Short mmCIF file of C-alpha atoms and ligand atoms in Angstrom, two decimals:
data_model
loop_
_atom_site.label_atom_id
_atom_site.label_comp_id
_atom_site.label_asym_id
_atom_site.label_seq_id
_atom_site.Cartn_x
_atom_site.Cartn_y
_atom_site.Cartn_z
CA MET A 77 72.15 115.44 113.58
CA THR A 78 72.75 112.06 111.88
CA GLU A 79 73.59 109.25 114.25
CA ILE A 80 76.77 107.42 113.22
CA THR A 81 76.66 103.64 113.69
CA MET A 82 79.63 101.44 112.95
CA PRO A 83 79.90 97.70 112.65
CA ASP A 84 81.47 95.79 115.51
CA GLY A 85 85.11 94.70 115.51
CA PRO A 86 88.13 93.86 117.77
CA SER A 87 88.87 96.24 120.57
CA SER A 88 92.66 95.62 120.70
CA SER A 89 94.96 98.56 120.00
CA ARG A 90 95.85 99.81 116.52
CA PHE A 91 99.36 98.53 117.05
CA VAL A 92 98.20 94.97 117.95
CA GLN A 93 95.73 94.88 115.16
CA GLY A 94 98.28 96.26 112.69
CA ALA A 95 100.89 93.74 113.73
CA THR A 96 98.43 90.80 113.26
CA ALA A 97 97.26 92.20 109.86
CA LEU A 98 100.84 92.55 108.75
CA THR A 99 102.13 89.19 109.88
CA ALA A 100 99.21 86.91 108.91
CA PRO A 101 96.80 89.07 106.88
CA LEU A 102 94.67 86.30 105.25
CA TRP A 103 94.46 84.21 108.43
CA ASN A 104 93.46 87.37 110.32
CA ILE A 105 90.71 88.37 107.90
CA ARG A 106 89.28 84.86 107.85
CA ARG A 107 89.33 84.89 111.70
CA LEU A 108 87.52 88.29 111.82
CA ARG A 109 84.96 87.01 109.32
CA ARG A 110 84.27 83.98 111.52
CA ARG A 111 84.01 86.07 114.66
CA TYR A 112 81.97 89.12 113.42
CA GLY A 113 80.41 88.00 110.17
CA PRO A 114 80.86 89.63 106.70
CA THR A 115 81.03 93.17 108.01
CA PHE A 116 83.28 94.46 110.70
CA THR A 117 85.48 97.44 111.72
CA VAL A 118 89.28 97.22 112.09
CA ASP A 119 91.77 99.70 113.32
CA VAL A 120 95.09 99.63 111.46
CA PRO A 121 98.12 101.95 110.90
CA VAL A 122 98.04 104.09 107.74
CA PHE A 123 94.19 103.69 107.25
CA GLY A 124 93.04 104.00 110.84
CA LYS A 125 89.53 102.72 111.53
CA ALA A 126 88.28 100.92 108.46
CA VAL A 127 85.09 99.09 107.72
CA VAL A 128 85.59 95.82 105.98
CA ILE A 129 82.59 94.44 103.92
CA SER A 130 82.02 91.18 102.06
CA ASP A 131 78.21 90.74 102.00
CA PRO A 132 77.09 90.81 98.34
CA ALA A 133 74.25 93.29 99.12
CA ASP A 134 76.63 95.72 100.82
CA VAL A 135 79.22 95.35 98.12
CA LYS A 136 76.65 95.95 95.31
CA GLN A 137 75.28 98.97 97.21
CA LEU A 138 78.83 100.48 97.66
CA PHE A 139 79.79 99.83 94.04
CA MET A 140 76.62 101.51 92.89
CA THR A 141 76.94 104.54 95.21
CA SER A 142 77.48 107.78 93.42
CA PRO A 143 81.09 109.11 93.49
CA GLU A 144 79.78 112.37 95.18
CA ILE A 145 78.99 110.17 98.21
CA ALA A 146 81.90 107.67 98.14
CA ASP A 147 84.88 107.59 95.95
CA ASN A 148 88.59 106.80 95.86
CA LEU A 149 90.76 106.90 98.96
CA ASP A 150 92.66 110.13 99.64
CA VAL A 151 95.94 108.15 100.10
CA ASN A 152 96.58 105.97 97.14
CA LEU A 153 98.87 105.21 94.16
CA GLY A 154 98.05 108.61 92.61
CA ARG A 155 100.75 110.08 94.73
CA VAL A 156 103.44 108.42 92.86
CA LEU A 157 101.73 108.15 89.39
CA GLY A 158 100.98 111.88 89.09
CA PRO A 159 98.02 114.31 89.65
CA ASN A 160 96.29 113.24 86.40
CA SER A 161 96.38 109.55 87.18
CA PHE A 162 92.95 107.68 87.35
CA PHE A 163 93.89 107.05 91.06
CA ALA A 164 94.44 110.71 91.82
CA ILE A 165 91.27 112.10 90.29
CA ASN A 166 87.62 112.07 91.59
CA GLY A 167 84.10 112.99 90.49
CA ASP A 168 83.78 114.91 87.29
CA ARG A 169 87.42 114.77 86.19
CA HIS A 170 87.40 111.06 86.66
CA LYS A 171 84.19 110.63 84.73
CA LYS A 172 85.61 112.65 81.82
CA GLN A 173 88.74 110.59 81.69
CA ARG A 174 86.88 107.35 81.81
CA LYS A 175 84.68 108.50 79.01
CA LEU A 176 87.74 109.17 76.85
CA LEU A 177 89.71 106.07 77.72
CA THR A 178 87.01 103.42 77.89
CA PRO A 179 86.63 102.94 74.14
CA PRO A 180 90.29 101.82 73.57
CA PHE A 181 89.79 99.19 76.26
CA HIS A 182 86.56 97.76 75.07
CA GLY A 183 86.33 94.12 74.46
CA ARG A 184 86.05 94.38 70.66
CA ARG A 185 88.89 96.92 70.45
CA VAL A 186 91.38 94.92 72.46
CA ARG A 187 91.28 92.03 69.96
CA ALA A 188 93.58 94.16 67.76
CA TYR A 189 96.24 93.49 70.35
CA GLU A 190 96.06 89.76 70.34
CA ALA A 191 98.86 89.35 67.80
CA ILE A 192 101.26 91.48 69.95
CA VAL A 193 100.48 89.35 73.02
CA GLU A 194 101.02 86.09 71.14
CA GLN A 195 104.32 87.29 69.66
CA GLU A 196 105.55 88.23 73.09
CA ALA A 197 104.38 84.89 74.63
CA VAL A 198 105.98 82.78 71.85
CA ARG A 199 109.35 84.77 72.06
CA GLU A 200 109.50 84.57 75.90
CA MET A 201 108.49 80.86 76.11
CA ALA A 202 111.16 80.03 73.50
CA THR A 203 113.77 80.86 76.24
CA TRP A 204 112.19 78.69 78.88
CA PRO A 205 114.41 75.77 79.95
CA GLN A 206 113.08 72.20 79.46
CA GLY A 207 112.93 69.62 82.20
CA GLN A 208 113.88 71.78 85.21
CA ALA A 209 111.73 73.70 87.59
CA PHE A 210 111.76 77.61 87.12
CA PRO A 211 109.51 80.35 88.40
CA THR A 212 107.08 81.74 85.80
CA LEU A 213 106.38 85.01 87.41
CA ALA A 214 109.37 87.00 86.03
CA PRO A 215 108.89 85.61 82.48
CA MET A 216 105.11 86.40 82.65
CA MET A 217 106.08 89.98 83.83
CA ARG A 218 108.23 90.40 80.64
CA ILE A 219 105.36 89.23 78.52
CA THR A 220 102.86 91.62 80.10
CA LEU A 221 105.26 94.54 80.27
CA ASN A 222 106.25 94.23 76.65
CA ALA A 223 102.62 93.79 75.64
CA ILE A 224 101.58 97.01 77.33
CA LEU A 225 104.51 98.97 76.07
CA ARG A 226 103.72 98.01 72.48
CA ALA A 227 99.87 98.00 72.57
CA VAL A 228 99.32 100.89 74.88
CA PHE A 229 102.36 103.10 74.57
CA GLY A 230 102.88 102.22 70.91
CA ALA A 231 106.56 101.98 71.75
CA GLY A 232 109.22 100.45 69.38
CA GLY A 233 112.94 100.66 68.84
CA THR A 234 114.97 102.70 71.25
CA GLU A 235 112.01 103.94 73.35
CA LEU A 236 110.81 100.42 73.85
CA ALA A 237 114.30 99.19 74.95
CA GLU A 238 114.65 102.20 77.41
CA LEU A 239 111.24 101.75 78.91
CA ARG A 240 111.74 98.10 79.33
CA GLN A 241 114.80 98.87 81.36
CA LEU A 242 113.39 101.75 83.35
CA ILE A 243 109.81 100.66 84.21
CA PRO A 244 110.42 97.60 86.46
CA ALA A 245 112.70 99.60 88.86
CA MET A 246 110.40 102.60 88.73
CA VAL A 247 107.26 100.66 89.46
CA LYS A 248 108.92 98.72 92.27
CA LEU A 249 110.05 101.83 94.03
CA GLY A 250 106.84 103.62 93.41
CA SER A 251 104.69 100.97 95.00
CA ARG A 252 106.79 101.13 98.16
CA LEU A 253 106.55 104.89 98.28
CA ALA A 254 102.74 104.97 97.65
CA VAL A 255 101.95 104.45 101.36
CA LEU A 256 104.85 106.37 102.92
CA PRO A 257 104.59 109.98 103.99
CA ILE A 258 106.12 112.52 101.60
CA PRO A 259 109.07 114.18 103.41
CA ARG A 260 108.83 117.93 103.97
CA THR A 261 112.50 118.47 103.27
CA ASP A 262 114.52 117.46 100.19
CA LEU A 263 116.58 114.46 101.29
CA GLY A 264 118.82 114.51 98.22
CA ARG A 265 118.99 112.72 94.92
CA TRP A 266 119.91 109.31 96.52
CA SER A 267 116.96 109.26 98.93
CA PRO A 268 113.98 107.04 97.70
CA TRP A 269 111.94 110.17 96.77
CA GLY A 270 115.01 111.70 94.97
CA ARG A 271 115.43 108.42 92.93
CA ALA A 272 111.73 108.38 92.18
CA PHE A 273 111.93 111.91 90.88
CA ALA A 274 114.98 111.06 88.73
CA TYR A 275 113.14 108.03 87.30
CA ARG A 276 110.17 110.25 86.51
CA LEU A 277 112.33 112.67 84.61
CA ARG A 278 113.71 109.94 82.47
CA TYR A 279 110.21 108.53 81.91
CA ASP A 280 108.85 111.92 80.89
CA ALA A 281 111.57 112.43 78.39
CA ILE A 282 110.87 109.08 76.78
CA VAL A 283 107.13 109.78 76.61
CA ASP A 284 107.74 113.24 75.06
CA ARG A 285 109.73 111.44 72.32
CA LEU A 286 106.92 108.99 71.67
CA ILE A 287 104.29 111.74 71.60
CA ALA A 288 106.46 113.85 69.21
CA ALA A 289 106.94 110.85 66.91
CA ALA A 290 103.29 110.04 66.93
CA ARG A 291 102.31 113.67 66.14
CA ARG A 292 104.73 113.56 63.15
CA ASP A 293 103.31 110.14 61.99
CA PRO A 294 101.25 110.72 58.82
CA ARG A 295 99.41 107.44 59.44
CA LEU A 296 98.51 108.20 63.03
CA ASP A 297 94.76 107.63 62.31
CA GLU A 298 95.56 104.01 61.16
CA ARG A 299 97.36 103.15 64.40
CA ASP A 300 95.78 100.90 67.09
CA ASP A 301 97.96 101.74 70.08
CA VAL A 302 96.30 103.55 72.97
CA LEU A 303 98.72 106.56 72.76
CA ALA A 304 97.62 107.21 69.25
CA LEU A 305 94.00 107.00 70.28
CA MET A 306 94.65 109.29 73.25
CA LEU A 307 96.27 111.98 70.87
CA GLN A 308 93.16 111.83 68.57
CA SER A 309 90.56 111.79 71.31
CA ARG A 310 88.60 114.90 72.27
CA TYR A 311 86.63 115.88 75.47
CA ASP A 312 83.00 116.98 74.98
CA ASP A 313 84.22 120.60 74.62
CA GLY A 314 86.48 119.60 71.77
CA SER A 315 89.79 119.96 73.70
CA PRO A 316 92.47 117.22 73.50
CA MET A 317 94.20 115.46 76.37
CA ASN A 318 97.21 117.43 77.31
CA ARG A 319 100.80 115.99 77.64
CA ASP A 320 100.74 115.69 81.52
CA GLU A 321 97.41 113.83 81.37
CA ILE A 322 98.77 111.47 78.76
CA ALA A 323 102.04 110.82 80.58
CA ASP A 324 100.30 110.17 83.93
CA GLN A 325 97.60 107.92 82.45
CA LEU A 326 100.11 105.90 80.43
CA LEU A 327 102.15 105.25 83.57
CA THR A 328 98.91 104.42 85.47
CA LEU A 329 97.75 101.85 82.84
CA LEU A 330 101.12 100.24 82.95
CA THR A 331 101.46 100.09 86.70
CA ALA A 332 97.92 98.82 87.24
CA GLY A 333 98.13 96.45 84.38
CA HIS A 334 101.33 94.52 84.05
CA GLU A 335 102.03 92.95 87.42
CA THR A 336 98.40 92.11 88.13
CA THR A 337 98.06 90.13 84.85
CA ALA A 338 101.45 88.42 85.13
CA THR A 339 100.69 87.34 88.74
CA THR A 340 97.37 85.87 87.72
CA LEU A 341 99.20 83.89 84.94
CA ALA A 342 101.83 82.63 87.44
CA TRP A 343 98.84 81.36 89.62
CA ALA A 344 97.29 79.71 86.61
CA VAL A 345 100.48 77.67 86.11
CA GLU A 346 100.61 76.88 89.83
CA ARG A 347 96.87 75.70 89.81
CA LEU A 348 96.98 73.76 86.62
CA ARG A 349 100.02 71.66 87.58
CA ARG A 350 98.05 70.58 90.68
CA HIS A 351 94.90 69.79 88.59
CA PRO A 352 96.08 67.46 85.82
CA ASP A 353 92.58 66.50 84.91
CA VAL A 354 91.76 70.14 84.06
CA LEU A 355 95.11 70.61 82.31
CA HIS A 356 94.49 67.49 80.21
CA ARG A 357 91.09 68.83 79.11
CA LEU A 358 92.53 72.27 78.45
CA VAL A 359 95.25 70.83 76.00
CA ALA A 360 92.65 68.87 74.21
CA GLU A 361 90.39 71.87 73.85
CA ALA A 362 93.23 74.23 72.68
CA ASP A 363 94.26 71.52 70.04
CA ALA A 364 90.63 71.45 68.88
CA GLY A 365 90.61 75.28 68.59
CA GLY A 366 88.16 75.67 71.49
CA SER A 367 88.25 78.20 74.36
CA GLU A 368 85.24 77.73 76.63
CA LEU A 369 87.02 75.74 79.35
CA ARG A 370 90.12 77.99 79.18
CA GLU A 371 87.86 81.07 79.76
CA ALA A 372 86.18 79.30 82.69
CA THR A 373 89.56 78.34 84.07
CA ILE A 374 90.84 81.87 83.98
CA LEU A 375 87.59 83.03 85.82
CA GLU A 376 88.32 80.31 88.49
CA VAL A 377 91.93 81.24 88.86
CA GLN A 378 90.82 84.85 89.48
CA ARG A 379 88.12 83.69 91.98
CA SER A 380 90.35 81.33 93.94
CA ARG A 381 93.54 83.40 93.76
CA PRO A 382 92.47 87.11 93.49
CA VAL A 383 95.84 88.82 93.12
CA VAL A 384 94.34 92.03 94.42
CA ASP A 385 92.62 90.94 97.62
CA ARG A 386 90.65 94.18 98.28
CA THR A 387 89.61 97.53 96.94
CA ALA A 388 88.33 100.44 98.87
CA ARG A 389 86.18 103.60 98.86
CA GLN A 390 86.16 106.62 101.24
CA VAL A 391 82.99 108.50 102.36
CA HIS A 392 83.02 111.98 100.81
CA ALA A 393 79.46 113.02 101.78
CA PRO A 394 78.69 114.23 105.35
CA SER A 395 77.54 110.64 106.01
CA MET A 396 76.61 107.47 104.13
CA GLU A 397 74.10 104.68 104.75
CA LEU A 398 75.56 101.16 104.06
CA GLY A 399 73.40 98.28 104.92
CA ARG A 400 72.20 98.92 108.47
CA TRP A 401 75.06 101.30 109.29
CA THR A 402 75.44 105.06 108.92
CA LEU A 403 79.18 105.86 108.31
CA PRO A 404 80.80 109.25 108.94
CA LYS A 405 82.56 111.42 106.37
CA GLY A 406 86.11 110.31 105.68
CA GLN A 407 85.29 106.76 106.67
CA ILE A 408 87.34 104.20 104.62
CA VAL A 409 85.43 101.03 103.53
CA MET A 410 87.38 98.02 102.35
CA ILE A 411 85.69 95.62 99.99
CA SER A 412 87.25 92.25 100.68
CA ILE A 413 87.53 90.47 97.33
CA TYR A 414 89.27 87.62 99.17
CA LEU A 415 86.39 87.01 101.59
CA MET A 416 83.70 87.33 98.94
CA HIS A 417 85.39 84.78 96.71
CA ASN A 418 85.63 82.37 99.62
CA ASP A 419 81.99 82.74 100.61
CA GLU A 420 80.46 79.34 100.75
CA ARG A 421 77.00 80.84 100.04
CA LEU A 422 78.19 82.25 96.71
CA PHE A 423 80.74 79.61 95.66
CA PRO A 424 79.94 76.21 97.10
CA ASN A 425 83.15 74.39 98.25
CA PRO A 426 85.14 77.57 97.72
CA GLY A 427 88.38 75.88 98.57
CA ALA A 428 88.11 73.58 95.55
CA PHE A 429 89.66 74.67 92.24
CA ASP A 430 86.71 73.91 89.95
CA PRO A 431 86.59 75.80 86.56
CA ASP A 432 83.42 73.87 85.69
CA ARG A 433 81.55 76.09 88.16
CA PHE A 434 81.84 78.86 85.52
CA ALA A 435 81.34 76.57 82.49
CA ARG A 436 77.85 76.00 83.89
CA GLN A 437 77.13 79.60 84.84
CA ARG A 438 78.66 83.02 84.12
CA PRO A 439 79.81 84.82 87.30
CA ASP A 440 77.67 87.45 88.91
CA THR A 441 79.11 91.11 88.48
CA TYR A 442 78.71 91.80 92.22
CA GLU A 443 79.94 88.37 93.56
CA TRP A 444 82.93 87.61 91.32
CA ILE A 445 84.87 90.87 91.66
CA PRO A 446 88.64 90.48 90.99
CA PHE A 447 88.37 93.71 88.85
CA GLY A 448 86.40 95.59 91.48
CA GLY A 449 83.13 97.28 90.39
CA GLY A 450 81.06 100.36 89.68
CA VAL A 451 82.48 103.51 88.06
CA ARG A 452 85.96 102.52 89.16
CA ARG A 453 85.93 99.04 87.95
CA CYS A 454 89.22 98.03 86.33
CA ILE A 455 89.37 99.81 82.93
CA GLY A 456 91.88 97.12 81.70
CA ALA A 457 89.64 94.10 82.57
CA ALA A 458 88.89 93.11 78.91
CA PHE A 459 92.61 93.74 77.98
CA ALA A 460 93.80 91.55 80.88
CA SER A 461 91.27 88.80 80.06
CA MET A 462 92.38 88.77 76.43
CA GLU A 463 96.04 88.71 77.46
CA MET A 464 95.65 85.84 79.93
CA ASN A 465 93.67 83.86 77.42
CA VAL A 466 96.22 84.34 74.65
CA VAL A 467 99.21 83.57 76.85
CA LEU A 468 97.56 80.39 78.22
CA ARG A 469 96.47 79.29 74.76
CA THR A 470 100.05 79.77 73.55
CA LEU A 471 101.50 77.81 76.46
CA LEU A 472 99.04 74.90 76.01
CA ARG A 473 99.77 74.78 72.25
CA ASP A 474 103.49 75.03 72.24
CA LEU A 475 104.59 73.47 75.63
CA THR A 476 103.70 70.49 77.76
CA LEU A 477 103.36 71.54 81.37
CA ALA A 478 104.30 68.75 83.78
CA PRO A 479 101.74 68.13 86.63
CA THR A 480 103.09 67.98 90.15
CA SER A 481 102.15 66.43 93.47
CA ASP A 482 103.97 69.25 95.37
CA ARG A 483 101.98 71.12 98.08
CA ASP A 484 100.09 74.28 96.91
CA GLU A 485 102.32 77.27 96.65
CA ARG A 486 101.59 79.68 99.57
CA TRP A 487 100.29 83.22 99.06
CA HIS A 488 103.08 85.69 99.11
CA SER A 489 102.43 89.48 99.37
CA ARG A 490 104.35 91.70 96.91
CA GLY A 491 102.79 94.92 98.34
CA ILE A 492 99.85 95.43 96.00
CA THR A 493 99.50 91.95 94.58
CA TRP A 494 99.51 88.36 95.99
CA CYS A 495 101.71 85.99 94.11
CA PRO A 496 102.59 82.26 94.46
CA ALA A 497 105.43 82.09 96.97
CA LYS A 498 107.78 80.15 94.61
CA GLY A 499 106.81 82.37 91.67
CA GLY A 500 104.50 79.74 90.04
CA LEU A 501 107.09 76.95 89.37
CA ALA A 502 106.82 75.27 86.09
CA VAL A 503 108.47 72.21 84.47
CA ILE A 504 107.97 72.25 80.69
CA SER A 505 108.97 70.40 77.59
CA ARG A 506 108.32 71.55 74.01
CA ARG A 507 105.56 69.83 72.11
CA PRO A 508 106.71 67.92 69.04
CA GLY A 509 105.81 69.83 65.84
CA ARG A 510 105.97 73.23 67.47
CA ALA A 511 109.82 73.37 67.60
CA ASP A 512 110.08 75.14 64.21
CA LEU A 513 107.85 78.04 65.30
CA VAL A 514 109.61 78.27 68.68
CA ALA A 515 113.09 78.32 67.22
CA SER A 516 112.26 81.01 64.66
CA ALA A 517 110.67 83.18 67.35
CA ALA A 518 113.75 82.78 69.53
CA THR A 519 116.19 83.93 66.85
CA SER A 520 114.03 86.87 65.48
CA GLY A 521 114.52 89.74 67.89
CA ASP A 522 112.21 91.99 66.04
CA ALA A 523 108.98 90.81 67.73
CA ALA A 524 109.69 93.15 70.64
CA THR A 525 111.26 95.99 68.71
CA SER A 526 109.08 96.56 65.68
CA GLY A 527 106.32 98.23 67.58
CA ASP A 528 103.63 97.24 65.12
CA ALA A 529 100.91 94.59 65.42
CA ALA A 530 101.83 92.06 62.86
CA THR A 531 99.04 89.56 62.47
CA SER A 532 100.71 86.09 62.29
CA GLY A 533 99.44 82.59 62.78
CA ASP A 534 96.25 82.11 64.62
CA ALA A 535 96.87 85.04 66.83
CA ALA A 536 94.27 86.95 64.89
CA THR A 537 91.52 84.49 65.74
CA THR A 538 89.25 86.30 68.06
CA THR A 539 88.97 85.69 71.72
CA ARG A 540 85.73 86.19 73.50
CA SER A 541 86.02 88.60 76.40
CA THR A 542 86.28 86.59 79.63
CA ASP A 543 86.28 89.41 82.02
CA GLY A 544 82.80 88.57 83.00
CA GLN A 545 81.22 91.84 81.83
CA GLU A 546 82.16 93.40 78.48
CA ALA A 547 81.48 91.52 75.27
C1 HEM B 646 94.37 90.31 86.08
C2 HEM B 646 94.62 91.63 85.85
C3 HEM B 646 94.04 92.75 86.66
C4 HEM B 646 93.45 92.77 87.84
C5 HEM B 646 93.20 91.61 88.87
C6 HEM B 646 92.98 94.12 88.16
C7 HEM B 646 92.39 94.58 89.23
C8 HEM B 646 91.98 95.89 89.39
C9 HEM B 646 91.18 96.31 90.55
C10 HEM B 646 90.73 95.46 91.72
C11 HEM B 646 90.96 97.62 90.43
C12 HEM B 646 90.16 98.53 91.38
C13 HEM B 646 88.76 98.59 90.92
C14 HEM B 646 87.81 99.13 91.94
O1 HEM B 646 88.20 99.82 92.87
O2 HEM B 646 86.55 98.94 91.84
C15 HEM B 646 91.59 98.07 89.17
C16 HEM B 646 91.66 99.37 88.74
C17 HEM B 646 92.29 99.75 87.58
N1 HEM B 646 92.90 98.93 86.65
FE1 HEM B 646 93.13 96.97 86.81
N2 HEM B 646 93.46 94.99 87.05
C18 HEM B 646 94.08 94.09 86.06
C19 HEM B 646 94.63 94.50 84.88
C20 HEM B 646 94.57 95.75 84.36
C21 HEM B 646 95.16 96.16 83.08
C22 HEM B 646 95.67 95.22 82.04
C23 HEM B 646 95.02 97.57 83.05
C24 HEM B 646 95.41 98.48 81.96
C25 HEM B 646 95.98 98.20 80.79
C26 HEM B 646 94.44 98.03 84.29
C27 HEM B 646 94.16 99.36 84.59
C28 HEM B 646 93.49 99.71 85.71
C29 HEM B 646 93.16 101.16 85.98
C30 HEM B 646 93.62 102.31 85.14
C31 HEM B 646 92.42 101.12 87.10
C32 HEM B 646 91.83 102.42 87.85
C33 HEM B 646 90.42 102.64 87.31
C34 HEM B 646 89.77 103.80 87.88
O3 HEM B 646 90.05 104.27 89.01
O4 HEM B 646 88.84 104.34 87.22
N3 HEM B 646 94.22 96.93 85.09
N4 HEM B 646 92.19 96.97 88.56
#
């Protein structure tokens, strides 16, 4: 029989460890890292005993492990996103879906969406107040939500308006329910699960209308949106994606993609206001049409403020070797993105915000891991990188962001993501000469309702993928 060997860890009760992890999660994980090294075992509610890893060799080994040996957790977002969601499927089914949906998210392909992102950024920024502090998180969420609804769902007109209203409430409720037990009895339509079910019915009805309209569209093959590509794609046996797969995956892409990207952008605002030297250089670079420092800055924001602080795998084989340990079937292994990104050996002076570290050297795939890794690496990484680049470029070009000597904003947990506690406060003024563009964007409401990717201004200039992987 295989001998199971687990890394060391605190011996206090699950309740005590859970309470510490809940009240001071980042402080707690730093403390455990200091005490036990990069690998340790914790015992917490919901997950039970979980091994936490942050050594690059272990992380690389786990990311490269075959999905038959270790794959997604049994309890995850798939419970609220549907049985066909990326998060709910494993092994062969997961591989087939990745094969079908990777091409629309490839670096070269996502450039087609730059114009949509720029339109949404210009339109949103035109409403920002001048000379007074305001949190950028909610406006960034509107930009990324609209961008995904248009570029991924291909939504326009009534459907776009309805989804914009429905999705924020639906996603908020869903992320709370993701880790709660599903009740055995029906608690009625006003219970959280009852409300989630009602939201889902409304969502399905809208998606059905989008699918029906796309099927009637004689120019479907000319469309760039991901829904149109899904409808035309075929599995190896020639069969198409069915309606339930499309509905679950669209919701998955949206849920995984909009808050993560918006939160990173809010952190970018928070970081840049506290680093006026970098901000100054970025403005000069954007004015000259460059992008190198901006790309390095986004990489550094994601290193120093990873909005998703961990990802995880669960052992599916009878046992799994990881480093010098042998873990049992069912064992959860958490990869601490936060600890890796703060490892002095990988990123000297990790507490410093220093985009130049990535101007000198591209990040290593298994050390800079805000998008996870292996066969489950974030499918939207290139999309998110393009989006952050275009939004930041638009901000630097159209607005002046006032530096601040305020203290760093603290990390605040929103459940799945970590955001700046004050929402990434900004103080802006409009740059002279950009007022005409800004005013016309503010008065034309069609940017968010047309549903097509107009190519205007310099939005069509290509952006090199900054996600550290795909070109
Ligand atoms: C800055 C923005 C983003 C961050 C930080 C982020 C982060 C992550 C992370 C850490 C994972 C787990 C990877 C793993 O376990 O190895 C993930 C998975 C995923 N992400 Fe993202 N993500 C972002 C944007 C997006 C966008 C824009 C989309 C889609 C439009 C997206 C769609 C997905 C999907 C579908 C998965 C599941 C992939 C699978 O299980 O095969 N994400 N993301």
